[in-house]
């Protein structure tokens, strides 16, 4: 089973829909959209800052980064090296960091079509 690690801040920020007024709510909406997927994958949503504390739901494990969300995503990718890991982010630096651990990368549109 593949593992999908989602950079919540990057994905939420990819669409200017007012997410900045309620970062936690935006992360919860993303979590719920991910939970509705039926792709047979393990999903980890990494949140940071004002979105910390968003609860996990069936189908999506929410990981509240104690510091930088990017650093936590790299830690997860390193811990899962050898498995099929896909990181969802448009952040070029983060993409390079997780690819060093064998992860593949896709952009935010993979999980959040542009509204």
PDB file of C-alpha atoms in Angstrom:
ATOM      1  CA  UNK A   1       0.000   0.000   0.000  1.00  0.00           C
ATOM      2  CA  UNK A   2       1.329   3.405  -0.913  1.00  0.00           C
ATOM      3  CA  UNK A   3       1.586   6.247   1.569  1.00  0.00           C
ATOM      4  CA  UNK A   4       0.370   9.692   0.560  1.00  0.00           C
ATOM      5  CA  UNK A   5       1.926  12.465   2.671  1.00  0.00           C
ATOM      6  CA  UNK A   6       0.113  15.760   2.157  1.00  0.00           C
ATOM      7  CA  UNK A   7       1.691  19.146   2.896  1.00  0.00           C
ATOM      8  CA  UNK A   8      -1.496  20.767   4.229  1.00  0.00           C
ATOM      9  CA  UNK A   9      -0.194  24.340   4.249  1.00  0.00           C
ATOM     10  CA  UNK A  10       1.007  24.118   0.661  1.00  0.00           C
ATOM     11  CA  UNK A  11      -2.124  22.421  -0.671  1.00  0.00           C
ATOM     12  CA  UNK A  12      -4.529  24.719   1.198  1.00  0.00           C
ATOM     13  CA  UNK A  13      -2.532  27.735   0.050  1.00  0.00           C
ATOM     14  CA  UNK A  14      -2.732  26.679  -3.599  1.00  0.00           C
ATOM     15  CA  UNK A  15      -6.216  28.175  -4.003  1.00  0.00           C
ATOM     16  CA  UNK A  16      -7.023  31.739  -2.885  1.00  0.00           C
ATOM     17  CA  UNK A  17     -10.378  30.874  -1.311  1.00  0.00           C
ATOM     18  CA  UNK A  18      -9.990  32.796   1.952  1.00  0.00           C
ATOM     19  CA  UNK A  19      -8.160  29.981   3.763  1.00  0.00           C
ATOM     20  CA  UNK A  20      -6.023  32.552   5.613  1.00  0.00           C
ATOM     21  CA  UNK A  21      -9.045  33.666   7.645  1.00  0.00           C
ATOM     22  CA  UNK A  22      -9.492  30.163   9.116  1.00  0.00           C
ATOM     23  CA  UNK A  23      -6.394  28.012   8.666  1.00  0.00           C
ATOM     24  CA  UNK A  24      -7.673  25.259  10.940  1.00  0.00           C
ATOM     25  CA  UNK A  25     -11.025  25.116   9.140  1.00  0.00           C
ATOM     26  CA  UNK A  26      -9.250  24.982   5.779  1.00  0.00           C
ATOM     27  CA  UNK A  27      -7.103  22.073   6.994  1.00  0.00           C
ATOM     28  CA  UNK A  28     -10.224  20.272   8.259  1.00  0.00           C
ATOM     29  CA  UNK A  29     -11.945  20.696   4.887  1.00  0.00           C
ATOM     30  CA  UNK A  30      -8.851  19.305   3.138  1.00  0.00           C
ATOM     31  CA  UNK A  31      -8.767  16.388   5.596  1.00  0.00           C
ATOM     32  CA  UNK A  32     -12.412  15.608   4.876  1.00  0.00           C
ATOM     33  CA  UNK A  33     -11.858  15.796   1.102  1.00  0.00           C
ATOM     34  CA  UNK A  34      -8.923  13.383   1.468  1.00  0.00           C
ATOM     35  CA  UNK A  35     -11.002  11.019   3.621  1.00  0.00           C
ATOM     36  CA  UNK A  36     -13.570  10.813   0.815  1.00  0.00           C
ATOM     37  CA  UNK A  37     -10.932   9.428  -1.591  1.00  0.00           C
ATOM     38  CA  UNK A  38     -11.136   5.748  -2.318  1.00  0.00           C
ATOM     39  CA  UNK A  39      -7.646   5.197  -3.648  1.00  0.00           C
ATOM     40  CA  UNK A  40      -6.495   2.356  -1.383  1.00  0.00           C
ATOM     41  CA  UNK A  41      -3.649   4.300   0.141  1.00  0.00           C
ATOM     42  CA  UNK A  42      -2.536   5.346   3.593  1.00  0.00           C
ATOM     43  CA  UNK A  43      -2.961   9.118   3.921  1.00  0.00           C
ATOM     44  CA  UNK A  44      -0.990  11.336   6.310  1.00  0.00           C
ATOM     45  CA  UNK A  45      -1.929  15.028   6.437  1.00  0.00           C
ATOM     46  CA  UNK A  46       0.858  17.125   7.958  1.00  0.00           C
ATOM     47  CA  UNK A  47      -0.365  20.343   9.578  1.00  0.00           C
ATOM     48  CA  UNK A  48       1.545  23.158  11.259  1.00  0.00           C
ATOM     49  CA  UNK A  49       0.981  26.501  12.937  1.00  0.00           C
ATOM     50  CA  UNK A  50      -2.646  27.536  13.431  1.00  0.00           C
ATOM     51  CA  UNK A  51      -3.819  24.215  11.982  1.00  0.00           C
ATOM     52  CA  UNK A  52      -2.140  22.154  14.723  1.00  0.00           C
ATOM     53  CA  UNK A  53      -4.621  20.081  16.664  1.00  0.00           C
ATOM     54  CA  UNK A  54      -6.810  19.084  13.722  1.00  0.00           C
ATOM     55  CA  UNK A  55      -8.053  15.603  14.584  1.00  0.00           C
ATOM     56  CA  UNK A  56      -7.522  12.455  12.546  1.00  0.00           C
ATOM     57  CA  UNK A  57     -10.547  10.790  10.940  1.00  0.00           C
ATOM     58  CA  UNK A  58     -11.011   7.323   9.460  1.00  0.00           C
ATOM     59  CA  UNK A  59      -8.826   7.181   6.364  1.00  0.00           C
ATOM     60  CA  UNK A  60      -6.633  10.184   7.232  1.00  0.00           C
ATOM     61  CA  UNK A  61      -4.037  10.382   9.978  1.00  0.00           C
ATOM     62  CA  UNK A  62      -3.304  13.984  10.870  1.00  0.00           C
ATOM     63  CA  UNK A  63       0.251  14.654  12.035  1.00  0.00           C
ATOM     64  CA  UNK A  64       0.691  17.986  13.842  1.00  0.00           C
ATOM     65  CA  UNK A  65       4.263  19.091  13.223  1.00  0.00           C
ATOM     66  CA  UNK A  66       5.885  20.371  16.429  1.00  0.00           C
ATOM     67  CA  UNK A  67       7.864  22.871  14.344  1.00  0.00           C
ATOM     68  CA  UNK A  68       8.269  23.141  10.594  1.00  0.00           C
ATOM     69  CA  UNK A  69       5.801  21.109   8.565  1.00  0.00           C
ATOM     70  CA  UNK A  70       8.454  20.640   5.882  1.00  0.00           C
ATOM     71  CA  UNK A  71      10.903  19.165   8.406  1.00  0.00           C
ATOM     72  CA  UNK A  72       8.215  16.762   9.666  1.00  0.00           C
ATOM     73  CA  UNK A  73       7.393  15.648   6.113  1.00  0.00           C
ATOM     74  CA  UNK A  74      11.082  14.916   5.502  1.00  0.00           C
ATOM     75  CA  UNK A  75      11.223  12.920   8.764  1.00  0.00           C
ATOM     76  CA  UNK A  76       8.219  10.868   7.675  1.00  0.00           C
ATOM     77  CA  UNK A  77       9.657  10.261   4.211  1.00  0.00           C
ATOM     78  CA  UNK A  78      12.945   9.119   5.751  1.00  0.00           C
ATOM     79  CA  UNK A  79      11.163   6.789   8.186  1.00  0.00           C
ATOM     80  CA  UNK A  80       9.170   5.277   5.305  1.00  0.00           C
ATOM     81  CA  UNK A  81      12.144   4.888   2.928  1.00  0.00           C
ATOM     82  CA  UNK A  82      11.751   1.701   0.956  1.00  0.00           C
ATOM     83  CA  UNK A  83       7.966   2.007   0.752  1.00  0.00           C
ATOM     84  CA  UNK A  84       5.975   3.646  -2.031  1.00  0.00           C
ATOM     85  CA  UNK A  85       5.737   7.206  -0.680  1.00  0.00           C
ATOM     86  CA  UNK A  86       4.144  10.091  -2.562  1.00  0.00           C
ATOM     87  CA  UNK A  87       4.435  13.626  -1.172  1.00  0.00           C
ATOM     88  CA  UNK A  88       1.878  16.203  -2.251  1.00  0.00           C
ATOM     89  CA  UNK A  89       3.462  19.662  -2.412  1.00  0.00           C
ATOM     90  CA  UNK A  90       4.492  22.336  -4.882  1.00  0.00           C
ATOM     91  CA  UNK A  91       7.424  23.392  -2.678  1.00  0.00           C
ATOM     92  CA  UNK A  92      10.557  22.790  -4.789  1.00  0.00           C
ATOM     93  CA  UNK A  93      12.959  22.641  -1.854  1.00  0.00           C
ATOM     94  CA  UNK A  94      10.753  20.153  -0.013  1.00  0.00           C
ATOM     95  CA  UNK A  95      10.442  18.046  -3.153  1.00  0.00           C
ATOM     96  CA  UNK A  96      14.230  17.790  -3.403  1.00  0.00           C
ATOM     97  CA  UNK A  97      14.540  16.897   0.285  1.00  0.00           C
ATOM     98  CA  UNK A  98      11.997  14.043   0.160  1.00  0.00           C
ATOM     99  CA  UNK A  99      13.245  12.700  -3.166  1.00  0.00           C
ATOM    100  CA  UNK A 100      16.574  12.117  -1.411  1.00  0.00           C
ATOM    101  CA  UNK A 101      14.680   9.499   0.636  1.00  0.00           C
ATOM    102  CA  UNK A 102      13.092   7.857  -2.409  1.00  0.00           C
ATOM    103  CA  UNK A 103       9.706   9.601  -2.277  1.00  0.00           C
ATOM    104  CA  UNK A 104       7.846  10.619  -5.408  1.00  0.00           C
ATOM    105  CA  UNK A 105       6.143  14.023  -5.598  1.00  0.00           C
ATOM    106  CA  UNK A 106       2.955  15.377  -7.097  1.00  0.00           C
ATOM    107  CA  UNK A 107       1.438  18.846  -7.033  1.00  0.00           C
ATOM    108  CA  UNK A 108      -1.583  20.058  -5.068  1.00  0.00           C
ATOM    109  CA  UNK A 109      -3.953  19.440  -7.990  1.00  0.00           C
ATOM    110  CA  UNK A 110      -3.520  15.722  -7.399  1.00  0.00           C
ATOM    111  CA  UNK A 111      -5.691  16.062  -4.290  1.00  0.00           C
ATOM    112  CA  UNK A 112      -7.341  19.448  -4.726  1.00  0.00           C
ATOM    113  CA  UNK A 113      -8.626  20.344  -8.163  1.00  0.00           C
ATOM    114  CA  UNK A 114      -8.520  24.089  -8.673  1.00  0.00           C
ATOM    115  CA  UNK A 115     -11.993  25.406  -7.908  1.00  0.00           C
TER     116      UNK A 115
END
